[in-house]
Coordinates of N, CA, C and O in Angstrom, one line a residue:
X1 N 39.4 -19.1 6.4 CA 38.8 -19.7 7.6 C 37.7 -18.8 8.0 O 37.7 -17.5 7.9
X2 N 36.5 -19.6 8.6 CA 35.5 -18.3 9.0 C 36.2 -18.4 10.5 O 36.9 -19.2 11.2
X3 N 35.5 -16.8 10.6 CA 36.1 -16.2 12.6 C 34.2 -16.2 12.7 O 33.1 -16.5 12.2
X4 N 35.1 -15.6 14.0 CA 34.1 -15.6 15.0 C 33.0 -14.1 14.9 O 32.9 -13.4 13.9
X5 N 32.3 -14.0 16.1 CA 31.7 -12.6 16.1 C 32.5 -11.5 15.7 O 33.8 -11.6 15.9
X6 N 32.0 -10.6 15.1 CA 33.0 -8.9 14.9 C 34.2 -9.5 14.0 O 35.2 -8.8 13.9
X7 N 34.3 -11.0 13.4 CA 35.1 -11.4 12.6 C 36.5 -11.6 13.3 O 37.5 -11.6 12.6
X8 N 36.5 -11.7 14.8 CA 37.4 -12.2 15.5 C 37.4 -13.7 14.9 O 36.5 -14.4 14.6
X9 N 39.4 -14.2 14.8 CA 39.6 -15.2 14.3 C 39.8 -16.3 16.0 O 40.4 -15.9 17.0
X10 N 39.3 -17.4 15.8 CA 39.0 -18.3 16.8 C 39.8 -19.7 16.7 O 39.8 -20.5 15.7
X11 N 40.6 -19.9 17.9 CA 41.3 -21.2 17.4 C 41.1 -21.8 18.6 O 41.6 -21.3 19.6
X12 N 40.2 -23.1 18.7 CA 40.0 -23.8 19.9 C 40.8 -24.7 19.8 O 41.2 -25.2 18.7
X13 N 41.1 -25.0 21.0 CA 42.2 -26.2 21.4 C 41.7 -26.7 22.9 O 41.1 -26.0 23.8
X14 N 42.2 -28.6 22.8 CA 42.0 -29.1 24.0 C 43.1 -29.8 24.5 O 44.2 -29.9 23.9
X15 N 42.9 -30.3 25.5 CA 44.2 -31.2 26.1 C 43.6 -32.5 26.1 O 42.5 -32.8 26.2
X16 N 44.6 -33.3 25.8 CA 43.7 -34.9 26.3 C 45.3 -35.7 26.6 O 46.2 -35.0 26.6
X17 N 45.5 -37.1 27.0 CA 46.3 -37.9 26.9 C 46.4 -39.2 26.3 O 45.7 -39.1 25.3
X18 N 46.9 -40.2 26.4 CA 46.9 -41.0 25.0 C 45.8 -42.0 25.6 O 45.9 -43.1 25.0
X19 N 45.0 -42.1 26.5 CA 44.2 -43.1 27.3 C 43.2 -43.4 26.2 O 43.0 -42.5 25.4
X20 N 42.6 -44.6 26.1 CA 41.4 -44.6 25.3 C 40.4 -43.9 25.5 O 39.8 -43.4 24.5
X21 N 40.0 -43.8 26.6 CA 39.0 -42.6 27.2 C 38.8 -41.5 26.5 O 37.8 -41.1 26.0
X22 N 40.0 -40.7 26.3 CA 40.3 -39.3 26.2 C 40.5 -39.4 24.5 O 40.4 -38.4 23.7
X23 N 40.9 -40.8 24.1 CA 40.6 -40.8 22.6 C 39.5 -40.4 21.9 O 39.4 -39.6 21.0
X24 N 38.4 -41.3 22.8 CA 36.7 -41.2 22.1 C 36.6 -40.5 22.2 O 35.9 -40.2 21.2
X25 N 37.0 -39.1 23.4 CA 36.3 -38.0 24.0 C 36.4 -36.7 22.5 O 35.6 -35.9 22.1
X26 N 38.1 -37.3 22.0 CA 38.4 -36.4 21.4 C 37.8 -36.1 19.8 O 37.8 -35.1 19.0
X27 N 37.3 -37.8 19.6 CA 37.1 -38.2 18.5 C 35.6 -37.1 18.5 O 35.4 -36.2 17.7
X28 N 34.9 -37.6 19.5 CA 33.6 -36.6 19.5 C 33.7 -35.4 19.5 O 33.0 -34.8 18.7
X29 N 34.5 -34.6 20.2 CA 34.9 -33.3 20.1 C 35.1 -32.9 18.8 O 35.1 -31.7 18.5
X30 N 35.3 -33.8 18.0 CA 36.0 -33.0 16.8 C 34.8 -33.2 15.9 O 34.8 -32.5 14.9
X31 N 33.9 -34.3 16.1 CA 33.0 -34.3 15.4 C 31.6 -33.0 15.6 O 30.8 -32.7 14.8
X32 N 32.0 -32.7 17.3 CA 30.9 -31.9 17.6 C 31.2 -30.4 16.5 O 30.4 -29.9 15.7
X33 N 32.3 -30.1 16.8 CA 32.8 -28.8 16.0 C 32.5 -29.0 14.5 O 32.4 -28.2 13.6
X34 N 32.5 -30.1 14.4 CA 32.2 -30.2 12.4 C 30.3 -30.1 12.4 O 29.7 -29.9 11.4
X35 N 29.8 -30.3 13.2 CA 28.7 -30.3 13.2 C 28.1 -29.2 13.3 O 27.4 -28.8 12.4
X36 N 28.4 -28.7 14.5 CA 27.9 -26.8 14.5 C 28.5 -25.9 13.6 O 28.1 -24.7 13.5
X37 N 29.8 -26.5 12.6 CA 29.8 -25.4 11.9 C 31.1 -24.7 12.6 O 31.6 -23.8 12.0
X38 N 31.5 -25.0 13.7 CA 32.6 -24.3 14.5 C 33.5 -23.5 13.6 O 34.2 -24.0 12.8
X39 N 33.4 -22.4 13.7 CA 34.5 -21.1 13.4 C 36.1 -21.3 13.1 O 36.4 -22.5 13.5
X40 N 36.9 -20.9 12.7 CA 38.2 -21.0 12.7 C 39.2 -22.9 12.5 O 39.0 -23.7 11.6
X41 N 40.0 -22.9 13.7 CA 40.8 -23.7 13.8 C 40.6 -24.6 15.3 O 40.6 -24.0 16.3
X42 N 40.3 -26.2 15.4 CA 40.8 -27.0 16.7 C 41.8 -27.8 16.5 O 42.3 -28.4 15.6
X43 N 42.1 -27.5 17.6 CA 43.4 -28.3 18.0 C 43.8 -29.3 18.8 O 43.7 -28.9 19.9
X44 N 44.1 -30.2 18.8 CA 43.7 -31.2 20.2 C 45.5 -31.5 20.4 O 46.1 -31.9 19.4
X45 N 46.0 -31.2 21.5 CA 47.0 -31.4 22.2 C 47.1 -32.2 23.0 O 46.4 -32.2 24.1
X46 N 48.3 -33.5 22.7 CA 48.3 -34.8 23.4 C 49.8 -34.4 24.3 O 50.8 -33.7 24.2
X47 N 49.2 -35.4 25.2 CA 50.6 -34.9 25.9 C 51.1 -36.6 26.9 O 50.3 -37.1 27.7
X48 N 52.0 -37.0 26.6 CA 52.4 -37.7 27.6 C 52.3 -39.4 27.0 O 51.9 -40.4 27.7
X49 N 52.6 -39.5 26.0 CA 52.3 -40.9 25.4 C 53.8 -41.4 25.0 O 54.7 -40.5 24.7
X50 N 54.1 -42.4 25.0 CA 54.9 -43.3 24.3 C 55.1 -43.2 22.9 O 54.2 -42.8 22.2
X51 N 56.2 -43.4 22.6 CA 56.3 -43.2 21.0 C 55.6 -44.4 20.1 O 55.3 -44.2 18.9
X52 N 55.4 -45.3 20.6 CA 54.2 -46.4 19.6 C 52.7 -46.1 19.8 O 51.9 -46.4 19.0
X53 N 52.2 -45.0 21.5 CA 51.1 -44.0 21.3 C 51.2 -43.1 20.3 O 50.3 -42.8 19.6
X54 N 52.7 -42.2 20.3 CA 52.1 -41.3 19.4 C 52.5 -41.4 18.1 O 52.7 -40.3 17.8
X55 N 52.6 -42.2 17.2 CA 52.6 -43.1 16.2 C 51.1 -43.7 16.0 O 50.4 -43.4 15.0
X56 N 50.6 -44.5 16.8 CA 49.0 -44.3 16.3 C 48.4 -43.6 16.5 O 47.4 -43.8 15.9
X57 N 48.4 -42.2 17.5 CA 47.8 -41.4 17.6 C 48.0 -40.1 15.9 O 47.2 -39.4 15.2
X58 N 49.3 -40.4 15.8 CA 49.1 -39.3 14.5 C 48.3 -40.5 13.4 O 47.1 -40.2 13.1
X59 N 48.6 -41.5 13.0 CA 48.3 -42.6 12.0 C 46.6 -42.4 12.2 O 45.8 -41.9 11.3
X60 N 46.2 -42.7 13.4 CA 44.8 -42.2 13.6 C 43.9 -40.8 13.1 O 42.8 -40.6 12.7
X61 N 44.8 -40.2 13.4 CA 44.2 -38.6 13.3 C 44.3 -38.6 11.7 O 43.3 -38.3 11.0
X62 N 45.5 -39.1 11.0 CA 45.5 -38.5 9.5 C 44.7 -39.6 8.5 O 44.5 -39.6 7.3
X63 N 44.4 -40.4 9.3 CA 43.3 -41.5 8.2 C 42.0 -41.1 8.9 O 41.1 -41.6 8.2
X64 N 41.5 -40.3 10.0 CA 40.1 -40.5 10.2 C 39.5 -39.0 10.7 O 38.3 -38.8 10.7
X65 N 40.4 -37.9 11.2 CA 40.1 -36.6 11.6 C 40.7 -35.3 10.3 O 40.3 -34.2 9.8
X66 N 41.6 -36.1 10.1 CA 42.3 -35.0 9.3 C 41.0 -34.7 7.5 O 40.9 -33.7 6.9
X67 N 40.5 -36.2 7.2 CA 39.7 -36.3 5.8 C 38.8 -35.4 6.4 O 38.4 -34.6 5.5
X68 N 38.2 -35.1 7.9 CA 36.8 -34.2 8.0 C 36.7 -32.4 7.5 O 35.8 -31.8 7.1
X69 N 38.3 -32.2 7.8 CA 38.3 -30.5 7.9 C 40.1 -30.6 7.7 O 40.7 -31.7 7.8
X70 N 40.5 -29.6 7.4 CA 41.7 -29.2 7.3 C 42.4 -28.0 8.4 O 43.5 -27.5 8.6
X71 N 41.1 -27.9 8.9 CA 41.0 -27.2 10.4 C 41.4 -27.9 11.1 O 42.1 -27.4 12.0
X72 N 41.4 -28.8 11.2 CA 41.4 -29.9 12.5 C 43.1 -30.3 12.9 O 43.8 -31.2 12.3
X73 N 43.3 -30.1 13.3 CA 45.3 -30.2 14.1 C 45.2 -31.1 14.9 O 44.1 -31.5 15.4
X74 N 46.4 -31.7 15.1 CA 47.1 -32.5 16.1 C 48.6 -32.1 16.8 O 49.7 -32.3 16.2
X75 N 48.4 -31.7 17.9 CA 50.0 -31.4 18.5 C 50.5 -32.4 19.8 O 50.0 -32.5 20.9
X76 N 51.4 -32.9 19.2 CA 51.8 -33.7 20.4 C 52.7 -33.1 21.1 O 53.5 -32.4 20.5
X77 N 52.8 -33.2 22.6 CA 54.3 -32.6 23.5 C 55.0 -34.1 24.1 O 54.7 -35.2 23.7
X78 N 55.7 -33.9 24.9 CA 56.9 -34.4 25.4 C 55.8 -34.7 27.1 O 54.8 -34.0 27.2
X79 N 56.1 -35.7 27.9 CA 55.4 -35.8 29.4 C 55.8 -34.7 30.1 O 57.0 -34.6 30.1
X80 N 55.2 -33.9 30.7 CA 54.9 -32.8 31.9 C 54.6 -33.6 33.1 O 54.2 -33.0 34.1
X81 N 54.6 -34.7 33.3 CA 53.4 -35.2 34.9 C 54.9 -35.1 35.5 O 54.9 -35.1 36.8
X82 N 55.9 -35.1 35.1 CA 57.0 -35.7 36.3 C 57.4 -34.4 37.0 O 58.3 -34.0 36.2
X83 N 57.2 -33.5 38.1 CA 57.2 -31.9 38.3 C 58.8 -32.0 38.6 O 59.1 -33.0 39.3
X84 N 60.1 -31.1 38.1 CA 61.1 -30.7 38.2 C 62.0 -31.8 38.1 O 62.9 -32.0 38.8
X85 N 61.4 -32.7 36.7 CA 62.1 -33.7 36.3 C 62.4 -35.2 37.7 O 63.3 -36.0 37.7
X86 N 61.3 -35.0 38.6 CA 61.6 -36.3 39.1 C 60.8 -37.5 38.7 O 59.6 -37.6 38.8
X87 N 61.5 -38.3 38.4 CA 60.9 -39.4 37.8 C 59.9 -40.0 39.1 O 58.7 -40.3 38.7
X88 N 59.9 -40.2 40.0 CA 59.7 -40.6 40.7 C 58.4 -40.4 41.8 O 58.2 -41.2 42.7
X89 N 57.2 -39.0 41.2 CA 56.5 -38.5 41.1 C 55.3 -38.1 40.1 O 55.4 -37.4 39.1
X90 N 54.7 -38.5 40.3 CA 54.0 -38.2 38.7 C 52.8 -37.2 39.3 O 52.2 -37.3 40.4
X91 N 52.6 -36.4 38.6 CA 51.2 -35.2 38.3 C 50.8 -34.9 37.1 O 51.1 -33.8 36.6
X92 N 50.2 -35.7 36.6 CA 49.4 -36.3 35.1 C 48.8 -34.4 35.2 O 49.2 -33.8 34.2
X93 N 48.2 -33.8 35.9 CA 48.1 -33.3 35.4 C 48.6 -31.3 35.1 O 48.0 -30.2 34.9
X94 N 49.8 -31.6 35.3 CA 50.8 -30.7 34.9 C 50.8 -30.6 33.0 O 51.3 -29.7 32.3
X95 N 50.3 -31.7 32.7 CA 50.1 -32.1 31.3 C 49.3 -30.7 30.4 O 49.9 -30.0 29.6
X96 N 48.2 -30.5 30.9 CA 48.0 -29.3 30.3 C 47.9 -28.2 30.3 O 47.2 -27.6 29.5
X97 N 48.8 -27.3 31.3 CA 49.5 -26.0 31.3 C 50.3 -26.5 30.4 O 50.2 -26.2 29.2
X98 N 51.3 -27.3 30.9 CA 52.8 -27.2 30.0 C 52.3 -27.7 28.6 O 53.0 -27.0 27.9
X99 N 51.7 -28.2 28.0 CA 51.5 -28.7 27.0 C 50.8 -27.7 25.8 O 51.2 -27.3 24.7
X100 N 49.8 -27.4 26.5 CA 49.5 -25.5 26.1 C 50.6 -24.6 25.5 O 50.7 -24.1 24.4
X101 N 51.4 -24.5 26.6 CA 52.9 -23.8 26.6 C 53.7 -24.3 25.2 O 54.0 -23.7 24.2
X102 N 53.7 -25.9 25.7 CA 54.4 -26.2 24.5 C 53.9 -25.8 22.7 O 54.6 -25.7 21.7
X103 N 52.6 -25.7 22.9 CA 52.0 -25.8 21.7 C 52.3 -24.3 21.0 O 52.8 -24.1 19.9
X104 N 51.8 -23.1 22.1 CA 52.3 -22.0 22.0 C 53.6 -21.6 21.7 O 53.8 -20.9 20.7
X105 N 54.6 -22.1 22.6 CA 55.9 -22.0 21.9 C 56.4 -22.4 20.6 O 57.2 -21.8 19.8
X106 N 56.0 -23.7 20.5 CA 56.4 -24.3 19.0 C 55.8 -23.9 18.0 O 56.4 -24.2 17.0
X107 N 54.5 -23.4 17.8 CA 53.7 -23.1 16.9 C 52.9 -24.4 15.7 O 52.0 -24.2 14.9
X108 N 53.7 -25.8 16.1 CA 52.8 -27.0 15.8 C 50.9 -26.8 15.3 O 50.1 -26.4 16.1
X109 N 50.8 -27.0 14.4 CA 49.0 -26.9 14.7 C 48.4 -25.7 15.0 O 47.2 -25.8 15.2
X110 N 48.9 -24.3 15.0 CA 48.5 -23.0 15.5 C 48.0 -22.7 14.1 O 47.2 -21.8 14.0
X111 N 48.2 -23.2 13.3 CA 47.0 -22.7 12.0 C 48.4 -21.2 11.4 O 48.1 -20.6 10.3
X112 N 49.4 -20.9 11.9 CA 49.8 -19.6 11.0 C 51.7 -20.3 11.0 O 52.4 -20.9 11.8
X113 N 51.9 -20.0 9.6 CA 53.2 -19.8 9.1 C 53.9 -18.7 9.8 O 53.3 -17.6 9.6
X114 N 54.9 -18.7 10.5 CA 55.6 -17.8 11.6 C 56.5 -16.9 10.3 O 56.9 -15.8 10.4
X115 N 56.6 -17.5 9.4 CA 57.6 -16.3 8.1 C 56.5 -15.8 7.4 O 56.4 -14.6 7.5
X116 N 55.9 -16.2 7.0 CA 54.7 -15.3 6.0 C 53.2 -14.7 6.8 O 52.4 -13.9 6.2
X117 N 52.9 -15.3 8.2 CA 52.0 -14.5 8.7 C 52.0 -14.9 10.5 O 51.4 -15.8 11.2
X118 N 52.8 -13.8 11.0 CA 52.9 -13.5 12.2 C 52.2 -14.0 13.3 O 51.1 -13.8 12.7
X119 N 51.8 -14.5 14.5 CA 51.0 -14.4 15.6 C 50.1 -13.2 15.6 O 50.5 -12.0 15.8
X120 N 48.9 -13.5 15.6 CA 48.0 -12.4 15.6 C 47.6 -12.2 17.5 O 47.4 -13.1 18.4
X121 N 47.7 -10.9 17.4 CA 47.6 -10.8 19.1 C 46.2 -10.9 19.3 O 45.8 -11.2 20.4
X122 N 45.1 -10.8 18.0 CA 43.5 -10.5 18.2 C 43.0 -11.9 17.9 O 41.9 -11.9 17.3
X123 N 43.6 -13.0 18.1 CA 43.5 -14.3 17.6 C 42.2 -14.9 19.2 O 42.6 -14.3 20.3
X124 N 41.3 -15.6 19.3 CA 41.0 -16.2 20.3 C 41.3 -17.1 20.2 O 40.9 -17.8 19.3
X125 N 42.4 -17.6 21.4 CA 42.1 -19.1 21.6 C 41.6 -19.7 22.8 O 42.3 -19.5 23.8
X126 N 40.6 -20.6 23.1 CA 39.6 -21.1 23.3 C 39.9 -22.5 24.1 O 39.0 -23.2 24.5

């Protein structure tokens, strides 16, 4: 993978949700990074979709983002909007801290094998 300046390694990541909106947004995002040549690894983190969203959302990604770069990830999480598990409240956007979190913890899409090459602490992520 190419890094960044001083050969720091770079892994951008975004948040979006399963809206059509935030689809196109992401669709372009990933085009913009194939265009400039973008460094390292992106990542786009979905958060909060239905399982027949996230079913077209991977179906999508692996017939139309994934042919561009092999850089290019997809991590889906679990809904965050409902704060301390109440259904009954929604805060859509609790979605991308926790979803961050989640992506971090699970290691989904982070570009490194946890048995053969560790978390790098000098990694930027973006």
């Amino acid at each position: 993978l190419r890094t960044g300046p001083n050969d720091t390694p770079i892994h951008m990541v975004f948040s979006t949700d399963c809206s059509p909106y935030q689809h196109w947004q992401s669709y372009q995002f990933f085009l913009s990074a194939l265009r400039v040549n973008q460094p390292g690894r992106v990542t786009q983190i979905v958060s909060g979709c239905t399982n027949a969203e996230e079913q077209s959302i991977k179906d999508w990604h692996a017939k139309h983002i994934s042919p561009l770069s092999f850089r290019f990830g997809l991590h889906l999480t679990p809904d965050f909007s409902h704060p301390s598990g109440n259904s009954t409240v929604t805060y859509e956007f609790f979605n991308k801290p926790f979803g961050l979190k989640h992506w971090m913890e699970h290691g989904e899409g982070m570009g490194v094998d946890p048995d053969r090459h560790p978390w790098k602490h000098d990694t930027i992520i973006a």
